[in-house]
Short mmCIF file of C-alpha atoms in Angstrom, two decimals:
data_model
loop_
_atom_site.label_atom_id
_atom_site.label_comp_id
_atom_site.label_asym_id
_atom_site.label_seq_id
_atom_site.Cartn_x
_atom_site.Cartn_y
_atom_site.Cartn_z
CA MET A 1 15.91 -5.52 -24.42
CA PRO A 2 13.78 -2.62 -23.10
CA THR A 3 14.38 -1.42 -19.55
CA PHE A 4 11.67 -0.21 -17.19
CA ARG A 5 11.73 1.48 -13.81
CA VAL A 6 9.09 0.10 -11.48
CA HIS A 7 7.99 2.52 -8.78
CA TYR A 8 6.12 1.00 -5.86
CA ARG A 9 5.56 1.14 -2.12
CA LYS A 10 6.66 -1.69 0.17
CA ASP A 11 4.92 -1.42 3.53
CA GLY A 12 4.36 2.29 2.83
CA GLU A 13 8.00 3.03 1.92
CA SER A 14 8.65 4.35 -1.59
CA ARG A 15 10.99 2.12 -3.64
CA GLN A 16 12.00 1.47 -7.23
CA LEU A 17 13.50 -1.35 -9.24
CA ASP A 18 14.93 -1.31 -12.77
CA LEU A 19 13.96 -4.32 -14.87
CA GLU A 20 14.74 -5.56 -18.35
CA HIS A 21 11.76 -7.08 -20.12
CA PRO A 22 11.71 -8.86 -23.49
CA GLN A 23 8.58 -7.02 -24.69
CA ALA A 24 8.07 -3.35 -25.54
CA SER A 25 5.67 -2.83 -22.63
CA LEU A 26 5.43 -3.99 -19.03
CA ALA A 27 2.01 -4.13 -17.37
CA PRO A 28 1.67 -3.30 -13.66
CA HIS A 29 0.78 -6.90 -12.78
CA GLU A 30 3.90 -8.15 -14.62
CA ALA A 31 5.97 -5.62 -12.70
CA ALA A 32 4.35 -6.74 -9.44
CA LEU A 33 5.28 -10.36 -10.15
CA ALA A 34 8.88 -9.35 -10.93
CA VAL A 35 9.11 -7.36 -7.68
CA LEU A 36 7.68 -10.30 -5.72
CA GLU A 37 10.26 -12.59 -7.32
CA GLN A 38 13.05 -10.15 -6.42
CA LEU A 39 11.84 -9.92 -2.81
CA ARG A 40 11.73 -13.69 -2.62
CA ALA A 41 15.30 -13.97 -3.93
CA ASP A 42 16.56 -11.25 -1.57
CA ALA A 43 14.89 -12.75 1.48
CA GLU A 44 15.66 -16.36 0.55
CA ASN A 45 12.35 -17.35 2.07
CA SER A 46 9.22 -19.12 1.02
CA LEU A 47 7.32 -16.04 -0.14
CA ALA A 48 4.19 -17.36 -1.82
CA LEU A 49 4.15 -16.36 -5.47
CA PRO A 50 1.04 -16.48 -7.63
CA PRO A 51 1.18 -18.96 -10.52
CA ALA A 52 2.62 -17.58 -13.75
CA ASP A 53 -0.76 -17.96 -15.46
CA ALA A 54 -2.65 -16.06 -12.74
CA GLN A 55 -4.89 -13.23 -13.84
CA ALA A 56 -3.66 -9.65 -13.41
CA ALA A 57 -6.07 -8.88 -10.55
CA ALA A 58 -4.95 -11.98 -8.62
CA ILE A 59 -1.28 -11.03 -8.97
CA LEU A 60 -1.95 -7.49 -7.77
CA ARG A 61 -3.95 -8.80 -4.78
CA GLN A 62 -1.09 -11.13 -3.85
CA ALA A 63 1.37 -8.24 -4.14
CA GLU A 64 -0.79 -6.18 -1.80
CA VAL A 65 -0.83 -9.03 0.74
CA HIS A 66 2.98 -8.72 0.79
CA GLY A 67 2.87 -4.95 1.28
CA LEU A 68 3.35 -3.88 -2.35
CA THR A 69 1.11 -1.02 -3.44
CA ASP A 70 1.03 1.93 -5.85
CA ILE A 71 2.84 0.01 -8.59
CA ARG A 72 3.58 2.02 -11.71
CA VAL A 73 5.91 1.40 -14.62
CA GLU A 74 8.11 3.95 -16.36
CA PRO A 75 9.88 3.02 -19.61
CA LEU A 76 13.55 4.07 -19.64
CA ALA A 77 15.38 5.18 -22.76
CA SER A 78 17.44 2.36 -24.24
#
């Protein structure tokens, strides 16, 4: 399974997260959803997640509401 490094800012602080993804590419909105899911799991709170079938722009807007910005995806060598 391909691995990707997601670079992003959370409340202005630079962060990164390595993710495995079943497809050969990972779009920024897919990465944003994965980061939101990780934050929700880490915080064990009721972080509102967009529905899985939400459009890319809606997911990115929701991520921004939670302080996630400047999301970019870097494929890592397998």
